[in-house]
């Protein structure tokens, strides 16, 4: 398939701050996307427990349970630890080291300008968020991403600015630490090592990109460098920088990966969120799910069964848009507008569909829940594998900075 060719060997990283049980909003908004991506990319999915601390440092009693329940839910929906690396941020302490080193070159203004910084401070009044950790939150996120040299980061609209910041940090890092005094000479030596035909393609691509901005040429040149079997990591970084006219590219710039997903509102029609108390948790008992959907508000114009309504003014319709086929959607549209159906009747197929969707998730969830040793080893092995990659990056980073004392 074309889409697979395009993504072969590409790496994805995404994280979620630990918040405990996942709900249907997470499932439709994030997890279903991850389920697809894990087959197309090399995926790293992690629990951002340090991120949770930046705002919830005052009560850490639930930290472990939240991490645990989140991982169990990921496994329950089908995130597969055999193909994706599932890990926990605090089990890969290299993230803290990279965060520290990046902080040396991060202008304060870049962090103060991140919109979520002031917004959240305004919103979350009950806590003092004038902390160093909270200001540094987006930089910690940059460290998470840059550590794995992620090509793409699947995120929601609100997180795109964080990926943009990450790109700026990478550029600055490469600029500050990727400039060797003899860069040009070393790059030329590296080109010679490419050998014959590859060397000609590389040089030709570089000229065409730098003189005409030919991005197809740039990609061809990058492919030569990335696919070359016998050049060193440092030479690869030199060649990738030289083709673009910069220094060594030690940390790669990631792209945000925005996926259009249908929006599933909460039970009250607002965004589904634990803080609004309007969620359907993935592991909710089926009769509680049914009861809560039955209590959902509908179009306020339908006071009596005989009053016609407008699905556009009703959150139940948003559920039908996700769970119902064309025919049933038409049944809702006509029945609601003509008062041909009642709201109780209208909700039943939604209840059935949600319960049917949750059933296999709950069965798998119960299996993992009753096998904590297995979950523990998935977390530990995933974190070890992530750590292998993190150690490699930190070696390069320390070398580039000059922290590789003998
Ligand atoms: N900030 C993200 C959120 O609140 C979580 C996160 C932390 C993250 N590090 C990341 C997401 C790295 C993507 C990549 O949801
Ligand atoms: Fe909402 Fe359905 Fe009732 Fe119309 S009939 S108001 S769409 S629940």
Short mmCIF file of C-alpha atoms and ligand atoms in Angstrom, two decimals:
data_model
loop_
_atom_site.label_atom_id
_atom_site.label_comp_id
_atom_site.label_asym_id
_atom_site.label_seq_id
_atom_site.Cartn_x
_atom_site.Cartn_y
_atom_site.Cartn_z
CA UNK A 1 0.00 0.00 0.00
CA UNK A 2 1.20 3.48 -0.81
CA UNK A 3 0.55 4.80 2.69
CA UNK A 4 2.71 2.05 4.13
CA UNK A 5 5.60 2.78 1.83
CA UNK A 6 5.53 6.38 2.85
CA UNK A 7 5.72 5.59 6.53
CA UNK A 8 8.15 2.68 6.62
CA UNK A 9 10.73 3.21 9.34
CA UNK A 10 9.14 6.47 10.44
CA UNK A 11 8.80 7.00 14.12
CA UNK A 12 5.85 8.29 16.10
CA UNK A 13 5.86 9.41 19.68
CA UNK A 14 2.87 10.37 21.77
CA UNK A 15 2.11 10.67 25.42
CA UNK A 16 -0.76 11.31 27.75
CA UNK A 17 -0.46 12.78 31.19
CA UNK A 18 -1.47 10.17 33.75
CA UNK A 19 -5.07 10.76 34.63
CA UNK A 20 -6.42 7.30 35.38
CA UNK A 21 -9.30 5.50 33.70
CA UNK A 22 -9.75 6.27 30.02
CA UNK A 23 -13.19 7.22 28.74
CA UNK A 24 -14.99 7.13 25.41
CA UNK A 25 -13.70 10.60 24.56
CA UNK A 26 -10.12 9.32 24.80
CA UNK A 27 -11.09 6.26 22.78
CA UNK A 28 -12.59 8.11 19.83
CA UNK A 29 -10.29 11.12 20.04
CA UNK A 30 -6.91 9.48 20.60
CA UNK A 31 -6.72 5.74 21.14
CA UNK A 32 -8.44 4.63 17.94
CA UNK A 33 -5.92 6.74 16.09
CA UNK A 34 -3.05 5.09 17.97
CA UNK A 35 -4.49 1.66 17.12
CA UNK A 36 -4.18 2.49 13.45
CA UNK A 37 -0.79 4.18 13.72
CA UNK A 38 0.83 1.26 15.52
CA UNK A 39 0.60 -0.75 12.29
CA UNK A 40 1.99 2.00 10.09
CA UNK A 41 4.82 3.45 12.16
CA UNK A 42 7.35 2.53 14.79
CA UNK A 43 5.37 3.81 17.77
CA UNK A 44 6.33 4.99 21.22
CA UNK A 45 3.38 5.61 23.55
CA UNK A 46 4.05 6.74 27.07
CA UNK A 47 2.43 7.76 30.34
CA UNK A 48 3.58 11.28 31.13
CA UNK A 49 3.60 10.98 34.90
CA UNK A 50 6.05 13.85 35.45
CA UNK A 51 3.74 16.03 33.39
CA UNK A 52 0.91 15.20 35.77
CA UNK A 53 3.13 16.38 38.62
CA UNK A 54 3.55 19.84 37.09
CA UNK A 55 -0.05 20.62 38.01
CA UNK A 56 -0.90 17.96 40.62
CA UNK A 57 2.15 18.09 42.87
CA UNK A 58 -0.03 18.64 45.94
CA UNK A 59 -1.68 15.23 45.90
CA UNK A 60 0.38 12.34 44.61
CA UNK A 61 -1.50 9.58 46.39
CA UNK A 62 -3.22 8.46 43.20
CA UNK A 63 -0.24 8.76 40.88
CA UNK A 64 0.52 5.06 40.71
CA UNK A 65 -3.10 3.95 40.30
CA UNK A 66 -3.59 6.50 37.56
CA UNK A 67 -0.55 5.29 35.65
CA UNK A 68 -1.66 1.70 36.09
CA UNK A 69 -5.29 2.14 35.05
CA UNK A 70 -4.24 4.10 32.03
CA UNK A 71 -1.87 1.38 30.82
CA UNK A 72 -4.47 -1.33 31.43
CA UNK A 73 -6.98 0.65 29.36
CA UNK A 74 -4.48 1.11 26.53
CA UNK A 75 -3.90 -2.63 26.50
CA UNK A 76 -7.62 -3.30 26.76
CA UNK A 77 -8.42 -1.30 23.63
CA UNK A 78 -5.73 -3.19 21.76
CA UNK A 79 -2.50 -1.19 21.90
CA UNK A 80 -0.13 -4.06 21.29
CA UNK A 81 3.10 -4.11 23.30
CA UNK A 82 4.62 -6.49 20.75
CA UNK A 83 4.56 -3.82 18.07
CA UNK A 84 4.40 -0.53 19.98
CA UNK A 85 6.66 0.51 22.84
CA UNK A 86 4.57 1.36 25.86
CA UNK A 87 6.48 3.06 28.63
CA UNK A 88 6.36 5.34 31.63
CA UNK A 89 8.22 8.64 31.54
CA UNK A 90 9.70 8.45 35.05
CA UNK A 91 11.14 5.02 34.25
CA UNK A 92 13.31 6.65 31.59
CA UNK A 93 15.19 9.25 33.65
CA UNK A 94 17.13 10.32 30.54
CA UNK A 95 14.12 12.56 29.84
CA UNK A 96 15.10 14.64 32.86
CA UNK A 97 18.69 14.96 31.70
CA UNK A 98 17.69 16.10 28.22
CA UNK A 99 15.17 18.51 29.73
CA UNK A 100 17.94 20.00 31.88
CA UNK A 101 20.38 20.35 29.00
CA UNK A 102 17.76 21.88 26.72
CA UNK A 103 16.88 24.37 29.45
CA UNK A 104 20.35 25.91 29.04
CA UNK A 105 19.53 27.13 25.54
CA UNK A 106 15.82 27.91 25.97
CA UNK A 107 15.00 31.62 26.18
CA UNK A 108 12.50 32.32 28.98
CA UNK A 109 10.34 34.26 26.56
CA UNK A 110 9.72 31.17 24.43
CA UNK A 111 8.13 29.43 27.41
CA UNK A 112 6.23 32.44 28.71
CA UNK A 113 4.72 32.91 25.27
CA UNK A 114 3.21 29.37 25.12
CA UNK A 115 -0.54 30.14 25.29
CA UNK A 116 -1.40 27.29 27.67
CA UNK A 117 0.94 28.79 30.29
CA UNK A 118 -1.11 31.91 31.04
CA UNK A 119 -4.42 30.27 30.15
CA UNK A 120 -4.04 27.44 32.65
CA UNK A 121 -2.77 29.78 35.34
CA UNK A 122 -5.92 31.79 34.88
CA UNK A 123 -8.19 28.75 34.78
CA UNK A 124 -6.74 26.75 37.64
CA UNK A 125 -7.20 29.20 40.46
CA UNK A 126 -7.05 26.79 43.39
CA UNK A 127 -3.38 25.99 42.83
CA UNK A 128 -0.22 28.03 42.67
CA UNK A 129 1.08 27.38 39.18
CA UNK A 130 3.76 30.06 39.31
CA UNK A 131 6.31 27.27 39.53
CA UNK A 132 9.46 26.54 37.58
CA UNK A 133 8.10 23.06 36.74
CA UNK A 134 4.89 24.41 35.29
CA UNK A 135 6.68 26.99 33.17
CA UNK A 136 9.00 24.24 31.96
CA UNK A 137 6.20 21.84 31.05
CA UNK A 138 6.38 22.42 27.28
CA UNK A 139 10.15 22.04 27.36
CA UNK A 140 9.79 18.70 29.12
CA UNK A 141 7.43 17.74 26.32
CA UNK A 142 10.09 18.80 23.80
CA UNK A 143 12.60 16.57 25.55
CA UNK A 144 10.12 13.66 25.35
CA UNK A 145 9.80 14.12 21.62
CA UNK A 146 13.40 14.92 20.69
CA UNK A 147 14.70 11.99 22.72
CA UNK A 148 13.24 9.56 20.20
CA UNK A 149 13.95 11.66 17.10
CA UNK A 150 10.27 11.32 16.34
CA UNK A 151 9.26 12.11 12.78
CA UNK A 152 5.69 12.85 13.77
CA UNK A 153 3.69 13.52 16.90
CA UNK A 154 -0.03 12.77 16.81
CA UNK A 155 -1.63 15.53 18.83
CA UNK A 156 -4.83 17.45 19.23
CA UNK A 157 -5.23 21.03 18.06
CA UNK A 158 -4.30 22.41 21.49
CA UNK A 159 -0.91 20.67 21.49
CA UNK A 160 0.33 21.88 18.10
CA UNK A 161 2.07 24.88 19.65
CA UNK A 162 4.08 22.49 21.79
CA UNK A 163 5.31 20.65 18.70
CA UNK A 164 6.15 24.00 17.09
CA UNK A 165 8.19 24.93 20.15
CA UNK A 166 9.93 21.55 19.93
CA UNK A 167 10.96 22.33 16.36
CA UNK A 168 12.44 25.65 17.44
CA UNK A 169 14.31 24.01 20.31
CA UNK A 170 15.75 21.36 17.96
CA UNK A 171 16.88 24.02 15.52
CA UNK A 172 18.49 26.03 18.25
CA UNK A 173 20.22 23.00 19.74
CA UNK A 174 21.62 22.00 16.35
CA UNK A 175 22.72 25.56 15.70
CA UNK A 176 24.48 25.96 19.04
CA UNK A 177 26.02 22.50 19.39
CA UNK A 178 26.16 21.30 15.78
CA UNK A 179 28.66 23.90 14.59
CA UNK A 180 32.11 22.45 14.51
CA UNK A 181 35.03 24.75 13.62
CA UNK A 182 35.98 22.43 10.78
CA UNK A 183 32.41 21.53 9.82
CA UNK A 184 32.79 22.21 6.11
CA UNK A 185 35.92 20.05 5.83
CA UNK A 186 34.34 17.23 7.80
CA UNK A 187 31.18 17.36 5.72
CA UNK A 188 33.25 17.11 2.54
CA UNK A 189 35.10 14.12 3.91
CA UNK A 190 31.79 12.50 4.76
CA UNK A 191 30.57 13.09 1.20
CA UNK A 192 33.57 11.25 -0.14
CA UNK A 193 32.71 8.29 2.06
CA UNK A 194 29.30 8.01 0.40
CA UNK A 195 31.07 6.68 -2.67
CA UNK A 196 30.47 6.89 -6.44
CA UNK A 197 26.86 7.19 -7.45
CA UNK A 198 25.50 8.11 -4.02
CA UNK A 199 28.00 10.89 -3.79
CA UNK A 200 26.91 12.35 -7.13
CA UNK A 201 23.21 12.17 -6.20
CA UNK A 202 23.92 13.83 -2.86
CA UNK A 203 25.95 16.69 -4.36
CA UNK A 204 23.45 17.21 -7.13
CA UNK A 205 20.55 17.26 -4.63
CA UNK A 206 22.34 19.74 -2.42
CA UNK A 207 22.89 22.17 -5.28
CA UNK A 208 19.34 21.83 -6.55
CA UNK A 209 17.90 22.36 -3.09
CA UNK A 210 20.09 25.28 -2.11
CA UNK A 211 19.93 27.08 -5.46
CA UNK A 212 16.34 26.36 -6.46
CA UNK A 213 14.68 25.30 -3.21
CA UNK A 214 13.84 21.97 -4.85
CA UNK A 215 12.36 19.98 -1.93
CA UNK A 216 12.08 16.75 -3.93
CA UNK A 217 15.85 16.97 -4.45
CA UNK A 218 16.30 17.59 -0.73
CA UNK A 219 14.31 14.45 0.06
CA UNK A 220 16.31 12.40 -2.44
CA UNK A 221 19.55 13.57 -0.82
CA UNK A 222 18.22 12.85 2.69
CA UNK A 223 17.18 9.35 1.58
CA UNK A 224 20.72 8.62 0.38
CA UNK A 225 22.12 9.66 3.75
CA UNK A 226 19.53 7.89 5.86
CA UNK A 227 19.70 4.66 3.92
CA UNK A 228 23.49 4.50 3.68
CA UNK A 229 24.79 1.38 5.42
CA UNK A 230 28.30 2.41 6.42
CA UNK A 231 28.65 5.96 7.59
CA UNK A 232 28.95 6.99 11.23
CA UNK A 233 26.18 8.69 13.20
CA UNK A 234 28.22 11.91 13.34
CA UNK A 235 28.78 11.87 9.57
CA UNK A 236 25.09 11.27 8.98
CA UNK A 237 24.28 14.32 11.11
CA UNK A 238 26.86 16.38 9.19
CA UNK A 239 25.49 15.33 5.82
CA UNK A 240 21.89 16.04 6.84
CA UNK A 241 22.90 19.50 8.03
CA UNK A 242 25.20 20.25 5.09
CA UNK A 243 22.52 19.55 2.51
CA UNK A 244 20.28 22.18 4.11
CA UNK A 245 23.07 24.62 4.75
CA UNK A 246 23.09 24.30 8.54
CA UNK A 247 25.41 22.57 11.03
CA UNK A 248 25.06 18.97 12.20
CA UNK A 249 21.49 17.83 12.69
CA UNK A 250 21.73 16.11 16.06
CA UNK A 251 18.08 16.46 17.09
CA UNK A 252 15.46 15.98 14.39
CA UNK A 253 12.55 18.37 13.92
CA UNK A 254 9.21 16.57 14.36
CA UNK A 255 5.98 17.27 12.48
CA UNK A 256 2.64 17.51 14.22
CA UNK A 257 0.25 14.85 12.95
CA UNK A 258 -3.25 16.24 13.10
CA UNK A 259 -5.92 13.68 12.44
CA UNK A 260 -9.50 14.67 11.90
CA UNK A 261 -11.58 12.67 14.33
CA UNK A 262 -15.33 12.84 14.88
CA UNK A 263 -16.04 14.67 18.10
CA UNK A 264 -17.87 12.71 20.75
CA UNK A 265 -19.33 15.06 23.34
CA UNK A 266 -19.85 14.24 26.99
CA UNK A 267 -23.19 13.11 28.42
CA UNK A 268 -24.23 16.75 28.84
CA UNK A 269 -23.15 17.92 25.40
CA UNK A 270 -19.98 19.69 26.57
CA UNK A 271 -16.52 18.28 25.80
CA UNK A 272 -16.17 14.87 27.48
CA UNK A 273 -13.84 15.41 30.40
CA UNK A 274 -13.40 13.95 33.83
CA UNK A 275 -13.43 17.40 35.38
CA UNK A 276 -16.95 17.99 34.04
CA UNK A 277 -18.21 14.65 35.40
CA UNK A 278 -19.80 13.83 32.03
CA UNK A 279 -17.76 10.85 30.90
CA UNK A 280 -18.46 7.26 29.93
CA UNK A 281 -15.45 5.37 31.29
CA UNK A 282 -14.36 2.44 29.14
CA UNK A 283 -14.73 0.09 32.07
CA UNK A 284 -18.11 1.37 33.29
CA UNK A 285 -20.73 -1.26 34.13
CA UNK A 286 -23.15 -1.69 31.20
CA UNK A 287 -26.26 -0.91 33.28
CA UNK A 288 -24.64 2.29 34.55
CA UNK A 289 -23.80 3.22 30.95
CA UNK A 290 -27.44 2.63 29.98
CA UNK A 291 -28.75 4.60 32.93
CA UNK A 292 -26.49 7.57 32.21
CA UNK A 293 -27.37 7.72 28.54
CA UNK A 294 -31.07 7.57 29.47
CA UNK A 295 -30.50 10.63 31.65
CA UNK A 296 -28.83 12.62 28.86
CA UNK A 297 -30.42 15.99 28.15
CA UNK A 298 -32.05 16.30 24.73
CA UNK A 299 -33.37 19.20 22.66
CA UNK A 300 -35.06 21.38 25.32
CA UNK A 301 -37.89 22.11 22.85
CA UNK A 302 -39.14 18.55 23.28
CA UNK A 303 -40.92 19.07 26.57
CA UNK A 304 -43.70 16.64 25.70
CA UNK A 305 -43.45 13.53 23.58
CA UNK A 306 -45.57 15.28 20.93
CA UNK A 307 -43.27 18.31 20.62
CA UNK A 308 -41.05 18.14 17.53
CA UNK A 309 -37.31 18.64 18.02
CA UNK A 310 -34.09 19.43 16.21
CA UNK A 311 -31.26 16.87 16.38
CA UNK A 312 -28.69 19.64 15.90
CA UNK A 313 -29.64 20.89 19.35
CA UNK A 314 -29.27 17.49 20.98
CA UNK A 315 -26.09 15.72 22.18
CA UNK A 316 -27.71 12.33 21.52
CA UNK A 317 -27.55 13.13 17.81
CA UNK A 318 -23.75 13.55 18.07
CA UNK A 319 -23.65 9.98 19.35
CA UNK A 320 -25.81 8.79 16.44
CA UNK A 321 -23.38 10.45 14.05
CA UNK A 322 -20.66 8.14 15.37
CA UNK A 323 -22.64 5.00 16.09
CA UNK A 324 -25.45 4.84 13.55
CA UNK A 325 -25.53 4.04 9.87
CA UNK A 326 -27.16 6.21 7.23
CA UNK A 327 -30.56 4.59 7.62
CA UNK A 328 -30.80 4.97 11.34
CA UNK A 329 -29.56 8.53 11.14
CA UNK A 330 -32.41 9.25 8.79
CA UNK A 331 -34.81 7.59 11.22
CA UNK A 332 -33.58 9.99 13.93
CA UNK A 333 -33.76 13.06 11.72
CA UNK A 334 -37.30 12.40 10.54
CA UNK A 335 -38.60 10.95 13.78
CA UNK A 336 -37.26 13.82 15.87
CA UNK A 337 -38.43 16.62 13.60
CA UNK A 338 -41.93 15.12 13.22
CA UNK A 339 -42.21 13.92 16.83
CA UNK A 340 -42.65 10.47 15.30
CA UNK A 341 -40.25 8.97 17.83
CA UNK A 342 -39.65 9.71 21.49
CA UNK A 343 -36.28 10.45 23.06
CA UNK A 344 -36.27 7.21 25.04
CA UNK A 345 -36.74 5.28 21.81
CA UNK A 346 -34.09 7.37 20.07
CA UNK A 347 -31.49 6.68 22.76
CA UNK A 348 -31.87 2.90 22.79
CA UNK A 349 -29.76 2.14 19.71
CA UNK A 350 -27.04 4.41 21.10
CA UNK A 351 -27.09 2.54 24.38
CA UNK A 352 -26.86 -0.78 22.55
CA UNK A 353 -24.02 0.40 20.32
CA UNK A 354 -21.94 1.84 23.15
CA UNK A 355 -22.35 -1.25 25.28
CA UNK A 356 -21.45 -3.47 22.32
CA UNK A 357 -18.36 -1.38 21.64
CA UNK A 358 -17.24 -1.54 25.26
CA UNK A 359 -17.81 -5.25 25.68
CA UNK A 360 -14.61 -6.63 24.13
CA UNK A 361 -12.61 -3.79 25.74
CA UNK A 362 -13.98 -4.71 29.14
CA UNK A 363 -13.30 -8.40 28.63
CA UNK A 364 -9.67 -7.73 27.71
CA UNK A 365 -9.38 -5.17 30.49
CA UNK A 366 -10.53 -7.72 33.06
CA UNK A 367 -7.93 -10.18 31.80
CA UNK A 368 -5.11 -7.70 32.24
CA UNK A 369 -6.51 -6.54 35.57
CA UNK A 370 -6.37 -10.09 36.89
CA UNK A 371 -2.83 -10.53 35.66
CA UNK A 372 -0.86 -7.67 37.24
CA UNK A 373 2.48 -9.43 36.77
CA UNK A 374 1.95 -9.39 33.05
CA UNK A 375 1.06 -5.69 33.01
CA UNK A 376 4.06 -4.94 35.18
CA UNK A 377 6.40 -6.74 32.83
CA UNK A 378 4.88 -4.99 29.80
CA UNK A 379 5.54 -1.64 31.46
CA UNK A 380 9.06 -2.56 32.51
CA UNK A 381 10.08 -4.13 29.23
CA UNK A 382 8.61 -1.26 27.22
CA UNK A 383 10.44 1.23 29.40
CA UNK A 384 13.71 -0.67 29.02
CA UNK A 385 13.35 -0.71 25.25
CA UNK A 386 12.56 2.99 25.21
CA UNK A 387 15.56 3.53 27.44
CA UNK A 388 17.86 1.85 24.93
CA UNK A 389 16.91 4.48 22.37
CA UNK A 390 17.11 7.25 24.96
CA UNK A 391 20.63 6.21 25.97
CA UNK A 392 21.78 6.38 22.35
CA UNK A 393 20.40 9.88 21.95
CA UNK A 394 21.93 11.05 25.20
CA UNK A 395 25.34 9.73 24.12
CA UNK A 396 25.15 11.86 21.02
CA UNK A 397 23.84 14.84 22.92
CA UNK A 398 26.62 14.65 25.52
CA UNK A 399 29.23 14.35 22.79
CA UNK A 400 27.84 17.31 20.91
CA UNK A 401 27.91 19.46 24.03
CA UNK A 402 31.34 18.28 25.15
CA UNK A 403 30.19 16.31 28.19
CA UNK A 404 31.85 13.05 27.22
CA UNK A 405 34.69 13.09 29.72
CA UNK A 406 37.05 10.13 29.61
N1 LIG B 1 1.13 17.49 26.96
C1 LIG B 1 0.44 16.31 26.54
C2 LIG B 1 -1.01 16.37 27.07
O1 LIG B 1 -1.31 17.11 27.98
C3 LIG B 1 1.08 15.07 27.04
C4 LIG B 1 2.47 14.90 26.52
C5 LIG B 1 3.61 14.97 27.27
C6 LIG B 1 2.86 14.62 25.19
N2 LIG B 1 4.70 14.75 26.48
C7 LIG B 1 4.27 14.53 25.20
C8 LIG B 1 2.16 14.45 23.99
C9 LIG B 1 4.99 14.30 24.05
C10 LIG B 1 2.88 14.21 22.83
C11 LIG B 1 4.28 14.14 22.86
O2 LIG B 1 -1.84 15.63 26.59
FE1 LIG B 2 -32.41 14.13 20.65
FE2 LIG B 2 -33.35 11.92 19.53
FE3 LIG B 2 -34.84 13.26 21.32
FE4 LIG B 2 -34.40 14.29 18.91
S1 LIG B 2 -35.49 12.41 19.38
S2 LIG B 2 -34.24 15.38 20.84
S3 LIG B 2 -32.31 13.59 18.51
S4 LIG B 2 -32.90 12.22 21.70
#
